[in-house]
Structures are given as structure tokens and as C-alpha cells.
PDB file of C-alpha atoms in Angstrom:
ATOM      1  CA  UNK A   1     158.817  94.899 -58.534  1.00 54.00           C
ATOM      2  CA  UNK A   2     159.696  97.356 -61.317  1.00 56.00           C
ATOM      3  CA  UNK A   3     162.341  96.416 -63.869  1.00 55.00           C
ATOM      4  CA  UNK A   4     164.339  99.233 -65.404  1.00 53.00           C
ATOM      5  CA  UNK A   5     164.401  99.209 -69.205  1.00 57.00           C
ATOM      6  CA  UNK A   6     167.244 101.724 -69.479  1.00 55.00           C
ATOM      7  CA  UNK A   7     170.465 100.364 -70.976  1.00 53.00           C
ATOM      8  CA  UNK A   8     172.967  99.519 -68.276  1.00 53.00           C
ATOM      9  CA  UNK A   9     176.657 100.134 -68.858  1.00 49.00           C
ATOM     10  CA  UNK A  10     179.050  97.404 -67.752  1.00 52.00           C
ATOM     11  CA  UNK A  11     180.760  98.204 -64.420  1.00 50.00           C
ATOM     12  CA  UNK A  12     184.209  98.450 -66.050  1.00 48.00           C
ATOM     13  CA  UNK A  13     182.972 101.116 -68.480  1.00 48.00           C
ATOM     14  CA  UNK A  14     181.515 103.148 -65.611  1.00 44.00           C
ATOM     15  CA  UNK A  15     184.759 102.817 -63.676  1.00 47.00           C
ATOM     16  CA  UNK A  16     186.803 104.017 -66.671  1.00 49.00           C
ATOM     17  CA  UNK A  17     184.553 107.047 -67.116  1.00 48.00           C
ATOM     18  CA  UNK A  18     184.832 107.947 -63.415  1.00 49.00           C
ATOM     19  CA  UNK A  19     188.634 107.799 -63.530  1.00 54.00           C
ATOM     20  CA  UNK A  20     188.941 109.899 -66.674  1.00 70.00           C
ATOM     21  CA  UNK A  21     189.118 113.339 -65.131  1.00 81.00           C
ATOM     22  CA  UNK A  22     191.965 115.559 -64.006  1.00 84.00           C
ATOM     23  CA  UNK A  23     191.407 114.828 -60.326  1.00 84.00           C
ATOM     24  CA  UNK A  24     192.285 111.150 -60.861  1.00 84.00           C
ATOM     25  CA  UNK A  25     194.814 111.543 -63.666  1.00 86.00           C
ATOM     26  CA  UNK A  26     198.329 110.154 -63.188  1.00 85.00           C
ATOM     27  CA  UNK A  27     199.731 113.416 -64.613  1.00 88.00           C
ATOM     28  CA  UNK A  28     198.066 115.821 -62.173  1.00 90.00           C
ATOM     29  CA  UNK A  29     200.305 117.953 -59.981  1.00 92.00           C
ATOM     30  CA  UNK A  30     199.099 119.291 -56.614  1.00 93.00           C
ATOM     31  CA  UNK A  31     199.771 122.990 -56.400  1.00 91.00           C
ATOM     32  CA  UNK A  32     199.266 125.545 -53.631  1.00 92.00           C
ATOM     33  CA  UNK A  33     199.649 128.344 -56.187  1.00 90.00           C
ATOM     34  CA  UNK A  34     196.551 127.275 -58.140  1.00 89.00           C
ATOM     35  CA  UNK A  35     193.025 128.287 -57.140  1.00 91.00           C
ATOM     36  CA  UNK A  36     191.895 124.700 -57.832  1.00 92.00           C
ATOM     37  CA  UNK A  37     194.983 123.167 -56.154  1.00 94.00           C
ATOM     38  CA  UNK A  38     195.618 121.187 -59.372  1.00 93.00           C
ATOM     39  CA  UNK A  39     197.819 121.670 -62.428  1.00 92.00           C
ATOM     40  CA  UNK A  40     198.336 119.486 -65.487  1.00 92.00           C
ATOM     41  CA  UNK A  41     201.777 117.880 -65.393  1.00 91.00           C
ATOM     42  CA  UNK A  42     201.505 116.043 -68.721  1.00 90.00           C
ATOM     43  CA  UNK A  43     204.381 118.061 -70.204  1.00 90.00           C
ATOM     44  CA  UNK A  44     206.562 117.097 -67.251  1.00 91.00           C
ATOM     45  CA  UNK A  45     205.728 113.388 -67.444  1.00 90.00           C
ATOM     46  CA  UNK A  46     206.256 113.226 -71.222  1.00 90.00           C
ATOM     47  CA  UNK A  47     209.955 114.031 -70.673  1.00 92.00           C
ATOM     48  CA  UNK A  48     212.297 111.022 -70.444  1.00 93.00           C
ATOM     49  CA  UNK A  49     212.602 110.095 -66.740  1.00 91.00           C
ATOM     50  CA  UNK A  50     216.403 110.399 -66.593  1.00 94.00           C
ATOM     51  CA  UNK A  51     216.408 113.939 -68.001  1.00 93.00           C
ATOM     52  CA  UNK A  52     213.135 115.128 -66.441  1.00 91.00           C
ATOM     53  CA  UNK A  53     213.298 118.588 -64.866  1.00 91.00           C
ATOM     54  CA  UNK A  54     210.372 120.309 -63.231  1.00 87.00           C
ATOM     55  CA  UNK A  55     209.699 123.864 -64.307  1.00 90.00           C
ATOM     56  CA  UNK A  56     208.045 126.575 -62.272  1.00 92.00           C
ATOM     57  CA  UNK A  57     204.566 125.554 -61.149  1.00 92.00           C
ATOM     58  CA  UNK A  58     203.019 128.523 -62.943  1.00 91.00           C
ATOM     59  CA  UNK A  59     204.267 127.040 -66.236  1.00 93.00           C
ATOM     60  CA  UNK A  60     201.793 124.140 -65.867  1.00 92.00           C
ATOM     61  CA  UNK A  61     198.154 124.885 -66.746  1.00 91.00           C
ATOM     62  CA  UNK A  62     195.583 125.120 -63.950  1.00 92.00           C
ATOM     63  CA  UNK A  63     192.910 122.423 -64.263  1.00 91.00           C
ATOM     64  CA  UNK A  64     189.571 121.737 -62.612  1.00 90.00           C
ATOM     65  CA  UNK A  65     189.089 118.446 -60.738  1.00 88.00           C
ATOM     66  CA  UNK A  66     186.283 117.255 -63.044  1.00 85.00           C
ATOM     67  CA  UNK A  67     187.845 118.637 -66.235  1.00 83.00           C
ATOM     68  CA  UNK A  68     188.888 116.303 -69.077  1.00 79.00           C
ATOM     69  CA  UNK A  69     191.733 117.077 -71.436  1.00 77.00           C
ATOM     70  CA  UNK A  70     191.861 115.902 -75.061  1.00 69.00           C
ATOM     71  CA  UNK A  71     193.504 112.628 -74.021  1.00 68.00           C
ATOM     72  CA  UNK A  72     190.523 111.759 -71.805  1.00 60.00           C
ATOM     73  CA  UNK A  73     187.854 113.019 -74.206  1.00 57.00           C
ATOM     74  CA  UNK A  74     189.281 110.932 -77.051  1.00 57.00           C
ATOM     75  CA  UNK A  75     189.442 107.742 -74.993  1.00 54.00           C
ATOM     76  CA  UNK A  76     185.985 108.406 -73.550  1.00 50.00           C
ATOM     77  CA  UNK A  77     184.526 108.375 -77.054  1.00 51.00           C
ATOM     78  CA  UNK A  78     186.016 104.918 -77.529  1.00 48.00           C
ATOM     79  CA  UNK A  79     184.284 103.662 -74.383  1.00 48.00           C
ATOM     80  CA  UNK A  80     180.867 104.958 -75.324  1.00 49.00           C
ATOM     81  CA  UNK A  81     181.019 104.280 -79.049  1.00 49.00           C
ATOM     82  CA  UNK A  82     182.047 100.699 -79.830  1.00 47.00           C
TER      83      UNK A  82
END
């Protein structure tokens, strides 16, 4: 039996990394007008809920499913660097 000597990340850390992409983000908007079918809705969700108004879909940036915005990249550094 061979024992791996590579460092193993805790399951919670791996789960957090897997979730931290546009495809799984709570702010993603599904869009038929985007070649990737996804747009970043962060600007929409930052508005107060009672006054929230959705703009035209082309006003939200197109994102890739595996892309990470600055919010994810910054929190990812915290996971990997204690």
C-alpha cells in the first residue's frame, strides 16, 4: 500500500474553492443574450432590495462559468494562505 506524502487540504477548504466561481455565485444571472449564458449581477444585488430595479441584460458583464471576480480571488487567498 502506497501512502501519499502530498499535503491534503481539509474537505471544507476544497468545497469553498469549488464554489468560488461565477457558475456557482449567488450573484450570477442567467442570460440568453450572452454567449456563455451567464452575466454578473453583483451590481443588481448590491442595490437595496426594496428599491432594486433590473437594468437591461446587456448592462451586466458577461462572465465565464469558471471565472473568478475580485471578490472570489480575494477570499480564495484567505483560504490558501492562513
